[in-house]
Short mmCIF file of C-alpha atoms in Angstrom, two decimals:
data_model
loop_
_atom_site.label_atom_id
_atom_site.label_comp_id
_atom_site.label_asym_id
_atom_site.label_seq_id
_atom_site.Cartn_x
_atom_site.Cartn_y
_atom_site.Cartn_z
CA MET A 802 0.88 -9.03 5.64
CA ARG A 803 0.80 -9.62 1.88
CA ASP A 804 -1.99 -9.18 -0.12
CA ASN A 805 -2.59 -7.31 -2.97
CA PHE A 806 -5.57 -7.21 -5.94
CA VAL A 807 -6.58 -6.92 -9.49
CA LEU A 808 -9.46 -5.29 -10.27
CA SER A 809 -11.56 -5.80 -14.25
CA LYS A 810 -13.89 -3.39 -14.95
CA LEU A 811 -15.77 -0.84 -12.09
CA LYS A 812 -19.20 -1.39 -13.12
CA ASN A 813 -18.06 -3.92 -14.72
CA LYS A 814 -14.55 -2.62 -14.22
CA THR A 815 -11.33 -4.90 -13.18
CA ILE A 816 -9.70 -5.06 -9.76
CA LYS A 817 -6.90 -6.75 -8.56
CA ILE A 818 -6.02 -7.24 -5.01
CA PHE A 819 -2.59 -8.81 -3.88
CA LYS A 820 -2.25 -10.65 -1.26
CA ASN A 821 0.57 -13.00 0.25
CA GLY A 822 2.22 -15.05 2.75
CA LYS A 823 3.29 -12.79 5.79
CA ASP A 824 -0.20 -11.95 6.11
CA ASN A 825 -1.71 -9.45 3.45
CA PHE A 826 -0.55 -6.61 1.42
CA TYR A 827 -2.52 -3.94 2.99
CA HIS A 828 -1.07 -1.19 5.16
CA ARG A 829 -1.53 -1.82 8.52
CA SER A 830 -2.02 -5.52 8.20
CA ILE A 831 -5.52 -4.53 7.02
CA LYS A 832 -6.83 -7.24 6.76
CA ARG A 833 -9.65 -5.96 7.57
CA ILE A 834 -10.12 -3.16 6.13
CA ARG A 835 -9.34 -5.55 2.84
CA LYS A 836 -12.72 -8.06 3.23
CA LEU A 837 -14.45 -4.29 3.11
CA TRP A 838 -12.83 -3.39 0.18
CA THR A 839 -13.08 -6.22 -1.52
CA GLU A 840 -17.47 -7.56 -0.35
CA ALA A 841 -17.98 -2.86 -1.72
CA PHE A 842 -16.13 -3.99 -5.06
CA LEU A 843 -17.79 -6.82 -5.77
CA LYS A 844 -21.90 -6.27 -3.99
CA ARG A 845 -21.76 -3.28 -6.98
CA GLY A 846 -20.97 -5.16 -10.15
CA ASP A 847 -17.06 -5.09 -10.26
CA LYS A 848 -15.29 -8.27 -11.22
CA VAL A 849 -11.95 -8.54 -9.01
CA ALA A 850 -9.19 -11.05 -8.62
CA ALA A 851 -7.74 -12.01 -5.72
CA THR A 852 -4.57 -13.42 -4.92
CA SER A 853 -2.75 -15.04 -1.72
CA ARG A 854 -0.90 -18.14 -0.53
CA ASN A 855 -3.87 -19.25 0.94
CA ILE A 856 -6.82 -18.80 -1.17
CA GLU A 857 -9.30 -20.94 1.25
CA ALA A 858 -9.24 -17.32 2.60
CA TYR A 859 -11.49 -15.79 -0.40
CA LYS A 860 -13.85 -19.12 -0.25
CA ASP A 861 -17.08 -17.42 0.96
CA LEU A 862 -16.85 -14.99 -1.57
CA ALA A 863 -15.73 -17.51 -4.37
CA GLU A 864 -18.84 -19.37 -3.49
CA GLN A 865 -21.03 -15.87 -3.29
CA TYR A 866 -19.48 -14.37 -6.90
CA PRO A 867 -18.94 -17.27 -8.50
CA ASP A 868 -18.99 -15.25 -11.91
CA SER A 869 -17.54 -11.96 -10.78
CA PHE A 870 -14.11 -13.33 -7.98
CA LEU A 871 -10.76 -15.38 -9.11
CA PRO A 872 -9.33 -16.28 -6.70
CA ILE A 873 -5.40 -16.81 -7.60
CA SER A 874 -3.04 -18.51 -5.33
CA LEU A 875 0.31 -16.45 -4.97
CA ASP A 876 3.48 -15.46 -3.32
CA ILE A 877 4.13 -11.78 -4.11
CA THR A 878 7.68 -12.02 -4.60
CA ASN A 879 7.89 -14.84 -7.27
CA ARG A 880 8.83 -12.10 -9.93
CA GLU A 881 7.78 -14.66 -12.28
CA ALA A 882 4.44 -16.41 -10.35
CA VAL A 883 3.25 -12.67 -9.95
CA PHE A 884 3.42 -12.29 -13.71
CA GLU A 885 1.71 -15.51 -14.87
CA ALA A 886 -0.63 -13.90 -11.74
CA VAL A 887 -1.43 -10.60 -13.44
CA ASN A 888 -2.15 -12.32 -16.67
CA LYS A 889 -3.86 -14.75 -15.40
CA ALA A 890 -6.42 -12.20 -14.21
CA LYS A 891 -6.68 -10.21 -17.51
CA ASN A 892 -7.64 -13.11 -19.97
CA TYR A 893 -9.71 -14.32 -16.79
CA PHE A 894 -11.60 -11.10 -16.53
CA GLY A 895 -10.62 -10.19 -20.80
CA ASN A 896 -9.05 -6.43 -19.25
CA LEU A 897 -7.70 -5.14 -16.05
CA ASP A 898 -8.80 -1.45 -15.18
CA VAL A 899 -7.35 -0.91 -11.69
CA VAL A 900 -4.56 -2.64 -9.90
CA ILE A 901 -4.06 -2.06 -5.99
CA ASN A 902 -0.67 -3.23 -4.22
CA ASN A 903 -1.61 -3.99 -0.29
CA ALA A 904 1.66 -4.91 0.46
CA GLY A 905 2.96 -3.95 3.32
CA TYR A 906 3.58 -5.50 7.03
CA GLY A 907 4.91 -3.82 10.07
CA VAL A 908 8.16 -3.98 11.21
CA PHE A 909 8.97 -3.01 14.79
CA GLY A 910 12.52 -1.69 16.71
CA ALA A 911 14.91 0.38 16.10
CA VAL A 912 17.22 0.77 13.53
CA GLU A 913 19.61 -0.71 15.69
CA GLU A 914 17.97 -3.23 16.76
CA VAL A 915 16.23 -4.73 12.95
CA GLY A 916 18.58 -7.50 11.96
CA GLU A 917 19.87 -8.31 8.07
CA LYS A 918 17.30 -11.95 7.44
CA VAL A 919 13.73 -9.17 8.96
CA THR A 920 15.02 -5.85 7.02
CA LYS A 921 15.96 -7.57 3.61
CA ASP A 922 12.42 -9.82 4.30
CA VAL A 923 10.29 -6.84 4.65
CA PHE A 924 11.86 -5.11 1.65
CA GLU A 925 11.50 -8.08 -0.57
CA ALA A 926 7.40 -8.35 0.52
CA ASN A 927 6.68 -4.35 0.46
CA VAL A 928 9.11 -2.84 -1.86
CA PHE A 929 9.82 -5.31 -4.25
CA GLY A 930 6.54 -6.91 -4.69
CA THR A 931 4.86 -4.21 -4.51
CA LEU A 932 7.31 -3.05 -8.25
CA TRP A 933 6.40 -7.01 -9.67
CA VAL A 934 3.23 -6.38 -9.87
CA THR A 935 3.37 -2.32 -10.79
CA GLN A 936 5.46 -4.07 -14.08
CA ALA A 937 3.69 -7.14 -14.61
CA ALA A 938 0.81 -4.87 -15.41
CA LEU A 939 1.74 -2.11 -17.09
CA PRO A 940 2.20 -3.71 -20.72
CA ILE A 941 -1.46 -4.53 -19.67
CA PHE A 942 -2.45 -0.68 -19.62
CA ARG A 943 -0.03 0.10 -21.99
CA ALA A 944 -2.20 -1.83 -23.95
CA GLN A 945 -5.53 -1.15 -24.15
CA GLY A 946 -4.59 2.88 -23.04
CA SER A 947 -5.52 3.35 -20.03
CA GLY A 948 -4.84 1.76 -16.08
CA HIS A 949 -4.99 2.67 -13.09
CA VAL A 950 -1.88 1.67 -10.35
CA ILE A 951 -3.06 1.85 -6.44
CA GLN A 952 -0.14 1.51 -4.33
CA LEU A 953 -1.43 1.21 -0.62
CA SER A 954 1.75 3.26 0.86
CA SER A 955 1.07 5.05 4.58
CA VAL A 956 1.28 7.96 6.24
CA LEU A 957 4.90 6.74 7.27
CA GLY A 958 6.13 7.54 3.65
CA VAL A 959 5.72 10.73 4.46
CA TRP A 960 7.17 11.35 7.51
CA SER A 961 8.50 8.75 10.21
CA LEU A 962 7.66 7.14 13.17
CA PRO A 963 10.95 6.43 15.35
CA THR A 964 10.93 2.38 16.18
CA LEU A 965 9.50 1.83 12.54
CA GLY A 966 12.35 3.20 11.09
CA ILE A 967 13.01 -0.32 8.08
CA TYR A 968 9.53 -0.21 7.93
CA ASN A 969 8.87 3.79 7.08
CA ALA A 970 11.85 2.93 4.36
CA THR A 971 10.19 1.18 2.98
CA LYS A 972 7.12 3.08 2.10
CA PHE A 973 9.47 5.99 1.52
CA ALA A 974 10.99 3.42 -1.27
CA VAL A 975 7.17 2.72 -2.43
CA GLU A 976 6.90 6.38 -2.39
CA GLY A 977 10.27 7.56 -5.12
CA PHE A 978 9.57 4.94 -8.14
CA SER A 979 5.62 5.41 -8.41
CA GLU A 980 6.43 8.61 -8.27
CA ALA A 981 8.36 8.84 -10.92
CA LEU A 982 6.25 5.95 -12.23
CA ALA A 983 3.21 8.59 -12.94
CA THR A 984 5.79 10.78 -14.65
CA GLU A 985 6.32 7.54 -17.07
CA VAL A 986 3.31 6.49 -18.00
CA LYS A 987 0.64 9.78 -17.61
CA ASP A 988 0.61 9.83 -21.72
CA PHE A 989 0.26 6.72 -22.19
CA GLY A 990 -2.94 6.91 -20.31
CA ILE A 991 -1.94 5.50 -16.83
CA HIS A 992 -3.28 7.12 -13.49
CA VAL A 993 -0.90 6.64 -10.36
CA THR A 994 -1.78 6.81 -6.46
CA MET A 995 -0.54 6.27 -3.74
CA ILE A 996 -3.34 5.45 -0.92
CA GLU A 997 -0.62 7.04 2.43
CA PRO A 998 -3.38 5.92 5.23
CA ASN A 999 -2.65 7.19 9.07
CA GLY A 1000 -3.98 4.30 11.59
CA TYR A 1001 -6.48 2.03 11.73
CA THR A 1002 -8.16 -0.31 13.77
CA THR A 1003 -6.75 -3.54 13.05
CA ASP A 1004 -3.83 -5.54 13.85
CA PHE A 1005 -0.81 -3.81 12.27
CA GLY A 1006 0.96 -4.14 15.53
CA GLY A 1007 -0.18 -8.10 16.70
CA SER A 1008 -0.66 -11.23 14.75
CA SER A 1009 0.70 -10.02 11.33
CA ALA A 1010 4.01 -7.50 13.22
CA VAL A 1011 7.43 -8.61 12.56
CA HIS A 1012 9.93 -7.51 15.96
CA GLY A 1013 13.29 -6.37 16.28
CA ASP A 1014 16.32 -7.66 18.71
CA ALA A 1015 15.19 -5.65 21.52
CA ILE A 1016 17.92 -3.21 22.92
CA PRO A 1017 17.19 -2.37 26.44
CA ALA A 1018 19.07 1.55 25.78
CA TYR A 1019 15.56 2.04 23.44
CA ASP A 1020 13.28 0.96 26.57
CA ALA A 1021 12.81 4.39 27.71
CA LEU A 1022 11.84 5.82 23.61
CA LYS A 1023 9.58 2.67 23.37
CA SER A 1024 7.63 3.86 26.48
CA SER A 1025 7.08 7.11 25.87
CA LEU A 1026 5.37 6.43 22.08
CA GLY A 1027 2.21 5.78 23.40
CA GLU A 1028 2.00 10.00 23.56
CA ALA A 1029 3.64 10.05 20.29
CA GLU A 1030 1.01 12.34 17.80
CA GLY A 1031 -0.22 9.18 15.22
CA LEU A 1032 -0.14 6.53 17.40
CA LEU A 1033 -2.78 8.24 20.58
CA PRO A 1034 -5.98 6.20 20.42
CA GLU A 1035 -8.02 9.12 18.95
CA ASP A 1036 -5.86 8.79 16.14
CA TYR A 1037 -6.80 5.63 14.69
CA GLY A 1038 -9.64 5.83 12.08
CA LYS A 1039 -12.35 3.26 11.97
CA PRO A 1040 -11.55 0.88 8.81
CA GLU A 1041 -15.20 1.02 7.68
CA ALA A 1042 -15.24 4.37 6.36
CA THR A 1043 -12.53 3.55 4.08
CA VAL A 1044 -14.94 2.51 1.87
CA PRO A 1045 -16.94 5.45 0.53
CA ALA A 1046 -13.18 6.41 -0.20
CA ILE A 1047 -11.87 3.61 -2.00
CA LEU A 1048 -14.80 3.71 -4.08
CA LYS A 1049 -14.46 7.25 -4.81
CA LEU A 1050 -11.10 7.04 -5.69
CA ILE A 1051 -11.27 4.44 -8.37
CA ASP A 1052 -14.51 6.21 -10.05
CA SER A 1053 -12.35 9.41 -10.23
CA GLU A 1054 -11.41 9.99 -13.79
CA ASN A 1055 -8.87 12.46 -12.67
CA PRO A 1056 -7.66 11.15 -9.62
CA PRO A 1057 -4.76 12.07 -7.74
CA LEU A 1058 -1.59 10.91 -7.11
CA ARG A 1059 -1.71 11.35 -3.38
CA LEU A 1060 -4.69 10.90 -1.14
CA PHE A 1061 -4.58 10.44 2.86
CA LEU A 1062 -6.82 8.28 4.28
CA GLY A 1063 -8.07 9.72 8.19
CA LYS A 1064 -7.51 13.09 9.98
CA VAL A 1065 -3.91 12.71 10.72
CA GLY A 1066 -2.06 12.95 7.75
CA LEU A 1067 -2.57 16.12 6.54
CA ARG A 1068 -2.27 18.43 9.79
CA LYS A 1069 0.97 16.90 10.59
CA THR A 1070 2.51 17.02 6.84
CA GLU A 1071 2.14 20.39 7.04
CA ARG A 1072 4.20 20.48 10.05
CA VAL A 1073 7.02 18.84 9.45
CA TYR A 1074 6.59 20.02 5.94
CA ALA A 1075 7.75 23.53 7.36
CA GLU A 1076 9.75 22.10 9.56
CA LYS A 1077 11.95 20.77 6.92
CA LEU A 1078 11.20 23.85 4.97
CA GLN A 1079 12.87 26.21 7.64
CA VAL A 1080 16.06 23.85 8.11
CA TRP A 1081 16.66 23.67 4.29
CA ASN A 1082 15.54 27.75 4.48
CA ASP A 1083 18.27 28.23 7.31
CA TRP A 1084 21.23 26.58 5.97
CA LYS A 1085 20.22 27.50 2.83
CA GLU A 1086 24.04 30.37 1.83
CA VAL A 1087 25.48 26.94 2.74
CA SER A 1088 24.27 24.80 0.17
CA GLU A 1089 24.64 27.25 -2.18
CA ALA A 1090 27.75 27.99 -1.73
CA ALA A 1091 28.33 23.98 -2.37
CA HIS A 1092 27.41 24.80 -5.52
CA GLY A 1093 30.77 25.95 -6.92
#
């Protein structure tokens, strides 16, 4: 799923949302969440530019909000086209306040099962698409002295789940460059936020997902995943509940670097990081001896 958006002046903010081919660039194939967010922005008077390879998907919104909604046809993996699209949104609305990178579709399979093309394609979309949009927005934000880059990451950019390792890798990559970016641009008045949702009742594992070539040796592992934390039925949130959170985030004068959406993220992260710290401490003497 490859979608994105930009806003321009919330409550007269300008929001740009980026969408692209294999579906929409939202965590877990979030077509539904993308639509909920876009409608919430427009209803309260924000100006929104949204990109997609198929802008027909936005026909109803374009008709309902002709002066405040701009659909733009875009392949988000084309860096030159991304820069053109971001500048088109800025020129159309006159400013750009928020860029939301919802780049991300799912790839399922053990690391050994996912081939070269599938791996490269998902990195092109999830990582490089997000990077190109971010790079295109930064000169505009620097010139304005303000702006907010929102990366739709995932709890799977904080910790991993088996058979989602390649998808994990893309989200870890986005988290890595976005954390560095936040420090690089803070003195320009630019904020960076990584949204880290847990699972939601969308089609992440359905039509938008890509699967590796199955190897029977991993069948037993896969059959047990339904009992894994983060994949239990009660671990999936309701997309509608994310709307107040995204509005509060983009209205904040001091937005956080990271924001979990849902109940699973913080709970599991506290345990995962405690385990990591324990292992590092257990091997502290070896680590320090290696310093020389």
